[in-house]
Tab-separated table of C-alpha atoms (C1' of nucleotides) in Angstrom:
chain	number	residue	atom	x	y	z
A	232	MET	CA	87.036	-63.650	44.631
A	233	GLY	CA	83.780	-64.462	46.385
A	234	THR	CA	83.191	-60.942	47.618
A	235	THR	CA	80.715	-58.514	46.100
A	236	LYS	CA	82.626	-55.820	44.200
A	237	LYS	CA	80.890	-52.862	45.774
A	238	GLU	CA	83.491	-50.426	44.522
A	239	LYS	CA	82.149	-50.883	41.005
A	240	PHE	CA	78.797	-49.414	41.941
A	241	ASN	CA	77.593	-46.115	43.300
A	242	ALA	CA	76.361	-45.389	46.806
A	243	ARG	CA	72.706	-45.459	45.837
A	244	GLN	CA	73.013	-48.851	44.180
A	245	ASN	CA	74.889	-50.280	47.143
A	246	ARG	CA	72.440	-48.807	49.611
A	247	LEU	CA	69.432	-50.169	47.758
A	248	ALA	CA	71.069	-53.582	47.495
A	249	ALA	CA	71.779	-53.506	51.246
A	250	ILE	CA	68.144	-52.695	51.997
A	251	PHE	CA	66.901	-55.509	49.802
A	252	LYS	CA	69.466	-57.847	51.296
A	253	ALA	CA	68.238	-57.125	54.808
A	254	MET	CA	64.750	-58.170	53.716
A	255	ALA	CA	65.892	-61.091	51.616
A	256	HIS	CA	64.934	-63.716	54.166
A	257	PRO	CA	61.448	-64.932	55.057
A	258	ALA	CA	62.243	-64.878	58.777
A	259	ARG	CA	63.167	-61.217	58.562
A	260	ILE	CA	60.027	-60.471	56.574
A	261	ALA	CA	58.039	-62.266	59.259
A	262	ILE	CA	59.770	-60.348	62.044
A	263	VAL	CA	59.050	-57.031	60.380
A	264	GLN	CA	55.415	-58.007	59.776
A	265	GLN	CA	55.092	-58.953	63.419
A	266	LEU	CA	56.523	-55.613	64.544
A	267	VAL	CA	54.223	-53.774	62.174
A	268	LYS	CA	51.263	-55.622	63.637
A	269	SER	CA	52.089	-55.457	67.316
A	270	GLU	CA	54.039	-52.224	67.758
A	271	HIS	CA	56.365	-53.663	70.364
A	272	CYS	CA	57.761	-57.134	70.446
A	273	ILE	CA	60.090	-59.007	72.745
A	274	CYS	CA	62.721	-61.248	71.222
A	275	GLY	CA	61.299	-64.229	73.101
A	276	GLU	CA	57.875	-63.680	71.566
A	277	LEU	CA	59.377	-63.802	68.094
A	278	VAL	CA	61.165	-67.028	68.977
A	279	GLY	CA	57.814	-68.557	69.929
A	280	GLU	CA	56.035	-67.061	66.942
A	281	LEU	CA	58.520	-68.059	64.249
A	282	GLY	CA	59.777	-71.339	65.634
A	283	LEU	CA	63.447	-70.694	65.129
A	284	ALA	CA	66.110	-70.903	67.817
A	285	GLN	CA	66.709	-67.878	69.998
A	286	ALA	CA	70.228	-67.432	68.657
A	287	THR	CA	68.884	-67.418	65.121
A	288	ILE	CA	66.200	-64.832	65.821
A	289	SER	CA	68.699	-62.655	67.623
A	290	GLN	CA	70.948	-62.752	64.580
A	291	HIS	CA	68.126	-61.774	62.224
A	292	LEU	CA	67.179	-58.921	64.544
A	293	LYS	CA	70.776	-57.755	64.413
A	294	GLU	CA	70.697	-57.569	60.629
A	295	LEU	CA	67.490	-55.572	60.603
A	296	LYS	CA	68.877	-53.272	63.270
A	297	HIS	CA	72.018	-52.868	61.191
A	298	ILE	CA	70.218	-51.091	58.357
A	299	GLY	CA	68.190	-49.222	60.949
A	300	LEU	CA	64.784	-50.548	59.986
A	301	ILE	CA	64.052	-51.635	63.543
A	302	LYS	CA	65.259	-50.559	66.942
A	303	GLY	CA	65.292	-52.198	70.331
A	304	CYS	CA	65.168	-50.727	73.785
A	305	VAL	CA	66.195	-52.513	76.926
A	306	GLU	CA	63.369	-52.890	79.415
A	307	GLY	CA	64.640	-54.708	82.435
A	308	THR	CA	65.898	-58.081	81.360
A	309	ARG	CA	63.973	-57.813	78.124
A	310	VAL	CA	64.478	-55.941	74.892
A	311	SER	CA	61.485	-54.414	73.194
A	312	TYR	CA	61.805	-54.198	69.449
A	313	CYS	CA	59.830	-51.937	67.163
A	314	ILE	CA	59.866	-50.388	63.712
A	315	ASN	CA	62.067	-47.321	63.334
A	316	GLU	CA	59.516	-45.090	61.689
A	317	LYS	CA	61.949	-42.589	60.260
A	318	VAL	CA	64.037	-45.239	58.516
A	319	TRP	CA	60.927	-47.127	57.460
A	320	GLN	CA	59.699	-44.073	55.583
A	321	GLN	CA	63.101	-43.568	54.014
A	322	VAL	CA	63.321	-47.176	52.897
A	323	LYS	CA	59.784	-47.076	51.574
A	324	LYS	CA	60.639	-43.981	49.612
A	325	GLU	CA	63.819	-45.454	48.156
A	326	CYS	CA	61.896	-48.530	47.062
A	327	ASP	CA	59.108	-46.468	45.575
A	328	GLN	CA	61.584	-44.341	43.685
A	329	PHE	CA	63.281	-47.413	42.326
A	330	PHE	CA	60.106	-49.034	41.076
A	331	VAL	CA	58.574	-45.876	39.726
A	332	THR	CA	61.430	-45.350	37.263
A	333	TYR	CA	59.958	-47.797	34.824
A	334	TYR	CA	56.958	-47.112	32.724
A	335	ALA	CA	56.032	-49.396	29.910
A	336	LYS	CA	58.277	-49.275	26.898
A	337	GLU	CA	58.691	-51.292	23.802
A	338	ALA	CA	59.728	-54.639	25.186
A	339	CYS	CA	61.527	-57.329	23.287
A	340	HIS	CA	58.568	-59.422	22.215
B	169	MET	CA	71.838	-76.687	58.809
B	170	GLY	CA	72.849	-73.741	56.658
B	171	THR	CA	69.668	-73.769	54.611
B	172	THR	CA	66.846	-71.284	54.976
B	173	LYS	CA	63.892	-72.990	56.653
B	174	LYS	CA	61.288	-71.910	54.129
B	175	GLU	CA	58.744	-74.395	55.399
B	176	LYS	CA	58.316	-72.295	58.525
B	177	PHE	CA	56.957	-69.369	56.540
B	178	ASN	CA	54.009	-68.801	54.292
B	179	ALA	CA	54.047	-68.425	50.512
B	180	ARG	CA	53.747	-64.666	50.611
B	181	GLN	CA	56.680	-64.279	52.969
B	182	ASN	CA	58.826	-66.609	50.903
B	183	ARG	CA	57.854	-64.889	47.669
B	184	LEU	CA	58.632	-61.442	49.021
B	185	ALA	CA	61.957	-62.674	50.376
B	186	ALA	CA	62.778	-64.177	46.970
B	187	ILE	CA	62.009	-60.886	45.245
B	188	PHE	CA	64.191	-58.931	47.636
B	189	LYS	CA	66.917	-61.527	47.312
B	190	ALA	CA	66.974	-61.151	43.550
B	191	MET	CA	67.585	-57.438	43.989
B	192	ALA	CA	69.994	-57.815	46.882
B	193	HIS	CA	73.099	-57.188	44.820
B	194	PRO	CA	74.325	-53.867	43.435
B	195	ALA	CA	75.181	-55.443	40.075
B	196	ARG	CA	71.604	-56.647	39.693
B	197	ILE	CA	70.292	-53.239	40.706
B	198	ALA	CA	72.574	-51.710	38.084
B	199	ILE	CA	71.428	-54.169	35.437
B	200	VAL	CA	67.787	-53.416	36.122
B	201	GLN	CA	68.437	-49.666	36.085
B	202	GLN	CA	70.200	-50.037	32.751
B	203	LEU	CA	67.267	-51.981	31.302
B	204	VAL	CA	64.831	-49.405	32.618
B	205	LYS	CA	66.841	-46.673	30.975
B	206	SER	CA	67.584	-48.277	27.647
B	207	GLU	CA	64.626	-50.562	26.949
B	208	HIS	CA	66.734	-53.249	25.325
B	209	CYS	CA	70.185	-54.298	26.303
B	210	ILE	CA	72.632	-56.875	25.072
B	211	CYS	CA	74.576	-58.923	27.594
B	212	GLY	CA	77.842	-57.662	26.122
B	213	GLU	CA	76.800	-54.055	26.672
B	214	LEU	CA	76.172	-54.756	30.335
B	215	VAL	CA	79.585	-56.371	30.615
B	216	GLY	CA	81.146	-53.175	29.274
B	217	GLU	CA	78.914	-50.951	31.379
B	218	LEU	CA	79.375	-52.704	34.721
B	219	GLY	CA	82.938	-53.902	34.404
B	220	LEU	CA	82.340	-57.429	35.574
B	221	ALA	CA	83.293	-60.559	33.673
B	222	GLN	CA	80.887	-61.889	31.074
B	223	ALA	CA	80.292	-65.073	33.043
B	224	THR	CA	79.395	-63.025	36.109
B	225	ILE	CA	76.924	-60.814	34.275
B	226	SER	CA	75.342	-63.821	32.654
B	227	GLN	CA	74.851	-65.363	36.083
B	228	HIS	CA	73.222	-62.210	37.473
B	229	LEU	CA	70.939	-62.048	34.439
B	230	LYS	CA	69.923	-65.624	35.125
B	231	GLU	CA	68.858	-64.767	38.662
B	232	LEU	CA	66.788	-61.821	37.513
B	233	LYS	CA	65.220	-63.955	34.811
B	234	HIS	CA	64.488	-66.600	37.422
B	235	ILE	CA	62.022	-64.406	39.316
B	236	GLY	CA	60.714	-63.158	35.979
B	237	LEU	CA	61.632	-59.522	36.405
B	238	ILE	CA	63.495	-59.475	33.098
B	239	LYS	CA	63.282	-61.461	29.929
B	240	GLY	CA	65.665	-62.068	27.056
B	241	CYS	CA	65.032	-62.812	23.430
B	242	VAL	CA	67.541	-64.275	21.049
B	243	GLU	CA	68.363	-61.970	18.148
B	244	GLY	CA	70.883	-63.627	15.929
B	245	THR	CA	73.952	-64.400	17.952
B	246	ARG	CA	72.878	-61.913	20.581
B	247	VAL	CA	70.346	-61.916	23.368
B	248	SER	CA	68.347	-58.782	23.967
B	249	TYR	CA	67.249	-58.291	27.542
B	250	CYS	CA	64.440	-56.092	28.768
B	251	ILE	CA	62.129	-55.548	31.722
B	252	ASN	CA	59.157	-57.883	31.915
B	253	GLU	CA	56.504	-55.268	32.408
B	254	LYS	CA	53.851	-57.569	33.785
B	255	VAL	CA	56.107	-58.989	36.485
B	256	TRP	CA	57.567	-55.553	37.183
B	257	GLN	CA	54.108	-54.250	38.038
B	258	GLN	CA	53.400	-57.276	40.190
B	259	VAL	CA	56.645	-56.906	42.090
B	260	LYS	CA	56.103	-53.178	42.503
B	261	LYS	CA	52.663	-53.908	43.898
B	262	GLU	CA	53.903	-56.532	46.332
B	263	CYS	CA	56.566	-54.144	47.599
B	264	ASP	CA	54.086	-51.309	47.918
B	265	GLN	CA	51.690	-53.520	49.835
B	266	PHE	CA	54.434	-54.567	52.172
B	267	PHE	CA	55.571	-51.056	52.973
B	268	VAL	CA	52.120	-49.601	53.222
B	269	THR	CA	51.176	-51.897	56.107
B	270	TYR	CA	52.944	-49.701	58.588
B	271	TYR	CA	51.670	-46.387	59.751
B	272	ALA	CA	53.203	-44.644	62.685
B	273	LYS	CA	52.500	-46.175	66.036
B	274	GLU	CA	53.753	-45.716	69.509
B	275	ALA	CA	57.382	-46.720	69.173
B	276	CYS	CA	59.626	-47.835	71.957
B	277	HIS	CA	61.269	-44.554	72.847
C	193	DC	C1'	74.996	-62.497	97.030
C	194	DC	C1'	72.682	-66.216	94.411
C	195	DA	C1'	69.343	-67.922	91.222
C	196	DT	C1'	66.395	-66.723	87.402
C	197	DT	C1'	65.119	-64.582	83.237
C	198	DT	C1'	66.212	-62.782	78.895
C	199	DG	C1'	68.938	-61.683	75.117
C	200	DA	C1'	73.594	-61.230	72.814
C	201	DT	C1'	77.566	-63.422	71.236
C	202	DC	C1'	80.837	-67.294	70.075
C	203	DG	C1'	82.015	-71.177	67.511
C	204	DC	C1'	80.937	-74.357	64.350
C	205	DA	C1'	78.846	-77.138	60.417
C	206	DA	C1'	76.124	-76.979	56.342
C	207	DT	C1'	74.963	-74.528	52.537
C	208	DA	C1'	74.713	-70.512	49.342
C	209	DT	C1'	76.677	-66.673	46.852
C	210	DT	C1'	80.048	-64.263	44.128
C	211	DA	C1'	83.431	-63.970	40.676
C	212	DC	C1'	85.888	-65.617	36.834
C	213	DG	C1'	88.636	-68.523	33.473
C	214	DA	C1'	87.731	-72.099	30.437
C	215	DT	C1'	84.825	-74.125	27.505
C	216	DA	C1'	80.614	-75.475	25.222
C	217	DC	C1'	76.909	-73.910	22.348
C	218	DA	C1'	74.180	-71.455	19.014
C	219	DT	C1'	73.743	-68.440	15.174
C	220	DA	C1'	75.787	-65.774	11.505
C	221	DT	C1'	78.942	-65.041	7.768
C	222	DC	C1'	82.144	-66.332	4.514
D	70	DG	C1'	81.804	-76.706	6.470
D	71	DA	C1'	85.050	-73.426	8.716
D	72	DT	C1'	85.281	-69.254	11.264
D	73	DA	C1'	83.688	-65.489	13.981
D	74	DT	C1'	80.598	-63.552	17.379
D	75	DG	C1'	77.998	-63.554	21.500
D	76	DT	C1'	76.147	-65.987	25.387
D	77	DA	C1'	75.434	-69.815	28.604
D	78	DT	C1'	77.350	-73.155	31.474
D	79	DC	C1'	80.957	-75.707	34.132
D	80	DG	C1'	84.244	-75.971	37.627
D	81	DT	C1'	86.416	-73.930	41.285
D	82	DA	C1'	88.187	-70.700	44.899
D	83	DA	C1'	86.950	-67.259	48.167
D	84	DT	C1'	83.634	-65.561	50.996
D	85	DA	C1'	78.966	-65.000	53.119
D	86	DT	C1'	74.766	-66.756	55.097
D	87	DT	C1'	71.927	-69.716	57.925
D	88	DG	C1'	70.966	-72.188	62.016
D	89	DC	C1'	71.854	-73.691	66.482
D	90	DG	C1'	74.000	-75.314	70.937
D	91	DA	C1'	76.726	-73.383	74.373
D	92	DT	C1'	78.049	-69.718	76.862
D	93	DC	C1'	78.314	-64.935	78.418
D	94	DA	C1'	76.231	-60.644	80.254
D	95	DA	C1'	72.813	-57.696	82.318
D	96	DA	C1'	68.885	-56.916	85.110
D	97	DT	C1'	65.525	-58.635	88.496
D	98	DG	C1'	63.823	-60.952	92.588
D	99	DG	C1'	64.537	-63.350	96.497
DNA sequence: CCATTTGATCGCAATATTACGATACATATC
DNA sequence: GATATGTATCGTAATATTGCGATCAAATGG
């Protein structure tokens, strides 16, 4: 009990849920928006920008990295984060495809 | 501690996060897909379709209803669920707007 | 080599989510 | 009104998430 029963659903459903889950936090939305705006971003800048502890930001970055939406490259003592364009396009497409499936039908009134 | 610090983010970020959160579970994805496919759907049908307990399905339906993406109308002893078209279009739009903000930039290599 | 800078990770407390049996509730039907 | 049907809600156990201080690790600069 307590665990999501992923085995009851297909790969596409689980993947889509994982994508949405990665974005299901305002801090992670904010991080992504920042990266979209500024191309590169250092973890420390995000800490200043968002006003959360460094450990917290680092954890959120990890989750976004986990689904591949962002990537980070070490530059000296710093790590520069940016959007992973390829995955971004994929994710965008998967979202689009999900939302496009519905076109107005007879609703329950 | 343990609670999302919503007050650090703006309304748009929190709203988008809430939308994604509502979809951040494969069962809820599956429910929405079912409603898209079949227009109307009874809770009991979803229970049979997804293979989760009735109480669990009912809870997932509640979360989807909470952000307005679906609605249910009582029909006798049953409740018929369907997509809320208006909110669906809104949500689709908000997602689109989010994903469209990014167009390829110089990434960190 | 030592101190500094920067970020990742650990460990923990608080809270939230997931799942489900049991039960309450609402509407039919007899 | 009693019974059946279908759904919501309650209570609870298991697990996951959020946030952060403390610490670890890697690279830089002296």
